[in-house]
CSV table of C-alpha atoms in Angstrom, one decimal:
chain,number,residue,atom,x,y,z
A,32,MET,CA,42.9,41.6,74.9
A,33,LEU,CA,42.9,42.7,78.6
A,34,LYS,CA,39.7,41.6,80.5
A,35,ALA,CA,38.1,42.3,83.8
A,36,GLY,CA,39.6,40.4,86.6
A,37,PRO,CA,42.9,39.7,88.3
A,38,ALA,CA,45.9,41.3,86.5
A,39,LYS,CA,49.4,42.5,87.0
A,40,LYS,CA,50.6,46.0,87.1
A,41,VAL,CA,54.2,46.3,85.9
A,42,ILE,CA,56.4,49.3,86.4
A,43,VAL,CA,59.9,49.8,84.9
A,44,TYR,CA,62.2,52.4,86.1
A,45,VAL,CA,65.2,53.6,83.9
A,46,GLY,CA,67.1,56.7,83.3
A,47,GLU,CA,66.2,59.1,80.6
A,48,ASP,CA,69.7,58.6,79.0
A,49,HIS,CA,69.8,54.9,79.3
A,50,GLN,CA,70.3,53.3,75.8
A,51,TYR,CA,69.2,50.0,74.3
A,52,HIS,CA,70.6,49.1,70.9
A,53,GLY,CA,71.1,52.8,70.0
A,54,HIS,CA,67.7,54.0,71.2
A,55,THR,CA,66.5,55.5,74.6
A,56,ALA,CA,65.6,52.5,76.8
A,57,TYR,CA,62.1,53.9,77.6
A,58,SER,CA,61.2,54.3,74.0
A,59,ALA,CA,62.5,51.0,73.0
A,60,ILE,CA,60.5,49.4,75.9
A,61,LEU,CA,57.3,51.2,74.8
A,62,ASP,CA,57.8,50.0,71.2
A,63,TYR,CA,58.3,46.4,72.5
A,64,LEU,CA,55.1,46.6,74.5
A,65,PHE,CA,53.1,48.0,71.5
A,66,TYR,CA,54.3,45.4,69.0
A,67,ARG,CA,53.7,42.7,71.5
A,68,GLY,CA,50.0,43.5,71.8
A,69,VAL,CA,50.1,45.0,75.3
A,70,SER,CA,46.7,46.8,75.9
A,71,GLY,CA,48.1,50.1,77.0
A,72,ALA,CA,51.2,51.6,78.4
A,73,ASN,CA,52.4,55.0,79.7
A,74,VAL,CA,55.8,56.7,80.0
A,75,VAL,CA,56.2,59.6,82.6
A,76,ARG,CA,59.2,61.7,83.4
A,77,GLY,CA,60.1,62.4,86.9
A,78,ILE,CA,61.6,65.8,88.1
A,79,ALA,CA,63.9,64.3,90.8
A,80,GLY,CA,65.1,60.9,92.1
A,81,PHE,CA,67.9,58.7,92.8
A,82,GLY,CA,68.7,55.0,92.3
A,83,ALA,CA,71.0,52.2,93.4
A,84,ASP,CA,74.1,54.4,92.9
A,85,HIS,CA,72.7,57.2,95.1
A,86,HIS,CA,73.2,59.7,92.4
A,87,MET,CA,70.6,62.6,92.7
A,88,HIS,CA,68.8,63.2,89.3
A,89,THR,CA,67.1,66.6,89.0
A,90,THR,CA,65.8,69.1,86.6
A,91,ARG,CA,68.2,72.0,87.7
A,92,ILE,CA,68.0,74.9,85.2
A,93,LEU,CA,71.5,74.9,83.9
A,94,ARG,CA,72.3,71.3,83.7
A,95,LEU,CA,72.0,70.1,80.1
A,96,THR,CA,72.8,66.4,80.5
A,97,GLU,CA,70.7,65.4,83.4
A,98,ASN,CA,69.6,61.7,83.4
A,99,LEU,CA,66.1,62.2,84.7
A,100,PRO,CA,64.2,59.1,85.9
A,101,MET,CA,61.6,57.6,83.6
A,102,LYS,CA,58.8,55.3,84.5
A,103,ILE,CA,57.1,52.9,82.0
A,104,GLU,CA,53.9,51.2,83.4
A,105,PHE,CA,51.2,49.0,82.0
A,106,ILE,CA,48.7,46.5,83.2
A,107,GLU,CA,48.2,43.0,81.7
A,108,SER,CA,47.2,39.5,82.4
A,109,PRO,CA,49.6,37.3,84.7
A,110,ASP,CA,50.3,35.0,81.7
A,111,LYS,CA,51.0,37.9,79.3
A,112,VAL,CA,53.4,39.5,82.0
A,113,GLU,CA,55.3,36.3,82.5
A,114,GLU,CA,55.8,36.1,78.7
A,115,LEU,CA,57.2,39.6,78.5
A,116,LEU,CA,59.4,39.6,81.5
A,117,PRO,CA,62.6,38.0,80.1
A,118,LYS,CA,62.9,40.7,77.4
A,119,LEU,CA,61.8,43.4,79.7
A,120,ARG,CA,64.6,42.5,82.1
A,121,GLU,CA,67.2,42.7,79.3
A,122,MET,CA,65.9,46.0,78.1
A,123,ALA,CA,65.8,47.6,81.6
A,124,GLY,CA,69.5,46.8,82.2
A,125,THR,CA,70.5,48.4,85.5
A,126,GLY,CA,67.0,49.7,85.9
A,127,LEU,CA,64.3,48.5,88.3
A,128,ILE,CA,61.2,46.5,87.4
A,129,GLU,CA,58.2,46.3,90.0
A,130,ILE,CA,55.3,44.0,89.7
A,131,GLN,CA,52.0,44.6,91.6
A,132,ASP,CA,48.9,42.6,92.0
A,133,THR,CA,45.8,44.4,90.8
A,134,THR,CA,42.3,43.9,89.7
A,135,VAL,CA,40.8,45.3,86.5
A,136,ILE,CA,37.3,46.5,87.2
A,137,LYS,CA,36.6,47.7,83.7
A,138,ALA,CA,38.6,46.9,80.7
A,139,THR,CA,39.2,49.5,77.9
A,140,GLU,CA,36.9,49.1,74.9
A,141,THR,CA,38.7,49.4,71.5
A,142,ALA,CA,35.4,50.0,69.5
A,143,SER,CA,31.8,49.3,69.4
A,144,LYS,CA,30.7,46.0,68.1
A,145,THR,CA,28.7,47.8,65.4
A,146,ALA,CA,31.7,49.8,64.2
A,147,ARG,CA,32.6,49.5,60.6
A,148,GLN,CA,35.5,47.5,59.7
A,149,PRO,CA,37.7,48.1,56.7
A,150,ALA,CA,37.2,45.5,54.0
A,151,GLY,CA,38.7,45.1,50.6
A,152,PRO,CA,41.3,47.0,48.9
A,153,ALA,CA,41.7,50.7,49.7
A,154,LEU,CA,40.1,53.2,47.5
A,155,LYS,CA,42.3,56.1,46.0
A,156,ARG,CA,40.6,59.3,45.9
A,157,GLU,CA,42.0,62.6,44.3
A,158,GLY,CA,40.9,66.1,44.1
A,159,LYS,CA,42.0,69.8,44.3
A,160,ALA,CA,42.3,71.7,47.6
A,161,LYS,CA,44.3,74.6,49.1
A,162,LEU,CA,47.3,74.4,51.4
A,163,MET,CA,47.5,77.1,54.0
A,164,ARG,CA,50.9,77.7,55.7
A,165,ILE,CA,51.0,80.1,58.7
A,166,TYR,CA,54.4,81.2,59.9
A,167,ILE,CA,54.5,82.7,63.4
A,168,GLY,CA,56.8,82.5,66.6
A,169,GLU,CA,56.8,80.2,69.5
A,170,ASN,CA,56.4,83.1,71.9
A,171,ASP,CA,53.3,84.6,70.1
A,172,LYS,CA,50.3,84.7,72.2
A,173,TRP,CA,46.5,85.0,71.8
A,174,ARG,CA,44.5,86.0,75.0
A,175,ASP,CA,47.4,84.7,77.2
A,176,LYS,CA,47.5,81.2,75.2
A,177,PRO,CA,50.2,80.1,72.8
A,178,LEU,CA,49.0,81.4,69.4
A,179,HIS,CA,49.7,78.0,67.6
A,180,LEU,CA,47.6,76.1,70.2
A,181,ALA,CA,44.8,78.6,69.9
A,182,LEU,CA,44.8,78.5,66.1
A,183,VAL,CA,44.6,74.6,66.2
A,184,GLU,CA,41.5,74.8,68.6
A,185,SER,CA,39.9,77.6,66.5
A,186,MET,CA,40.4,75.4,63.3
A,187,ARG,CA,38.9,72.3,65.0
A,188,ALA,CA,36.0,74.3,66.3
A,189,ASN,CA,35.3,75.5,62.7
A,190,ASP,CA,35.6,72.0,61.2
A,191,ILE,CA,38.8,72.6,59.2
A,192,ALA,CA,40.0,69.2,57.9
A,193,GLY,CA,43.3,69.0,59.5
A,194,VAL,CA,46.3,70.9,60.6
A,195,THR,CA,49.8,70.0,61.7
A,196,VAL,CA,52.1,72.2,63.7
A,197,TYR,CA,55.8,72.1,62.9
A,198,GLN,CA,58.5,73.5,65.2
A,199,GLY,CA,61.6,75.0,63.5
A,200,VAL,CA,65.1,75.3,64.9
A,201,LEU,CA,66.1,78.4,63.1
A,202,GLY,CA,64.7,81.3,61.0
A,203,TYR,CA,63.8,84.9,60.5
A,204,GLY,CA,60.8,86.9,59.3
A,205,ALA,CA,59.9,90.4,58.1
A,206,ASN,CA,61.5,92.1,61.2
A,207,ARG,CA,64.9,90.4,60.3
A,208,ARG,CA,65.2,89.1,63.9
A,209,ILE,CA,66.6,85.6,64.2
A,210,HIS,CA,64.3,83.1,65.9
A,211,LYS,CA,66.2,80.0,67.3
A,212,GLU,CA,66.4,77.6,70.1
A,213,LYS,CA,68.6,78.9,72.8
A,214,VAL,CA,70.6,76.2,74.7
A,215,LEU,CA,71.0,78.0,78.0
A,216,SER,CA,67.8,79.9,78.3
A,217,LEU,CA,64.3,78.8,79.5
A,218,SER,CA,62.7,81.3,77.0
A,219,HIS,CA,62.8,79.9,73.5
A,220,ASP,CA,61.4,81.9,70.5
A,221,ARG,CA,61.6,79.2,67.8
A,222,PRO,CA,59.7,79.5,64.4
A,223,ILE,CA,56.5,77.7,64.3
A,224,ILE,CA,54.7,76.6,61.1
A,225,LEU,CA,51.1,75.4,60.8
A,226,SER,CA,50.2,73.4,57.7
A,227,VAL,CA,46.5,73.4,56.9
A,228,VAL,CA,44.7,71.6,54.1
A,229,ASP,CA,41.1,72.0,53.2
A,230,THR,CA,38.9,73.4,50.4
A,231,GLU,CA,39.5,76.9,49.3
A,232,GLU,CA,35.9,77.9,50.4
A,233,LYS,CA,36.6,76.7,54.0
A,234,LEU,CA,39.9,78.2,54.3
A,235,ARG,CA,38.9,81.6,52.9
A,236,ALA,CA,36.0,81.6,55.4
A,237,PHE,CA,38.5,81.1,58.2
A,238,LEU,CA,40.6,84.1,57.1
A,239,PRO,CA,38.7,86.8,59.1
A,240,LEU,CA,39.2,84.8,62.3
A,241,LEU,CA,42.8,84.4,61.3
A,242,ASP,CA,43.3,88.1,60.9
A,243,GLY,CA,42.0,88.7,64.4
A,244,MET,CA,44.4,86.2,65.9
A,245,VAL,CA,47.7,86.6,64.0
A,246,LEU,CA,49.0,90.1,64.6
A,247,GLN,CA,52.4,89.4,63.2
A,248,GLY,CA,53.2,86.6,60.9
A,249,LEU,CA,52.9,85.3,57.3
A,250,VAL,CA,50.1,83.4,55.8
A,251,VAL,CA,50.5,81.6,52.4
A,252,LEU,CA,47.9,79.9,50.4
A,253,SER,CA,48.9,77.4,47.7
A,254,ASP,CA,47.1,74.9,45.3
A,255,VAL,CA,47.6,71.3,46.1
A,256,ASP,CA,46.5,67.9,44.7
A,257,ILE,CA,44.9,65.7,47.4
A,258,VAL,CA,45.6,62.0,47.2
A,259,LYS,CA,43.8,60.0,50.0
A,260,TYR,CA,43.5,56.3,50.6
A,261,THR,CA,40.4,55.2,52.2
A,262,HIS,CA,38.8,51.8,52.9
A,263,ASN,CA,35.9,50.8,50.9
A,264,TYR,CA,33.3,50.8,53.7
A,265,GLY,CA,30.3,51.2,51.4
A,266,ALA,CA,31.1,48.0,49.6
A,267,ALA,CA,31.8,46.1,52.8
A,268,GLU,CA,28.4,47.3,54.0
A,269,ARG,CA,26.6,46.2,50.9
A,270,ARG,CA,28.3,42.7,51.1
A,271,ALA,CA,27.1,42.4,54.8
A,272,GLU,CA,23.6,43.3,53.8
A,273,ALA,CA,23.5,40.8,51.0
A,274,GLN,CA,24.7,38.0,53.3
A,275,GLN,CA,21.6,38.6,55.6
């Protein structure tokens, strides 16, 4: 775990199209850092740049195969960085690796010391609930905000248990107009599906808000069986109290 004190900042520069064993190099490097226990890492995409070959990489509108610059950076202890470097050199290929001396003033805290830790086998909980599916278009707005984003924020504010947004590639609705991803266009109107699961009472209470936000779309309610696996925190706490 990264601690306060002297550290190394590592920056790996690769192209967005660079591959490593069938995967994009930047995602392969991020996976490697994650599974090797690196405290944290970020990937950012550049909008323009050039490398040793002096080939300019930009986000020009009508160029579909632009190899944009990608930067993966992380901070770790000097010993950890030395341990990771041989593999990083291999994965970066023709890319660039930069290492800077730095100082960690405050390390990230993963959890409080009093946080409950899962112990024992997981508990299986089952029950009845409702699944709400909301079908809208990617271009739909609510108060100048993407409708799907506004719906997610509204559901969170109203304590809806959970929602997942899916982006389709092709579809049509009541108006018979095809919604699809347009390769040469900056304006997409792909179909969007929000999948929401909670009790019937909470979802029906949310419907009046939904009516005011979704001006054109489809809302479907279905019965579902919930199967949820959770750790037995209560049993762990009772064991801890018994040992005191």
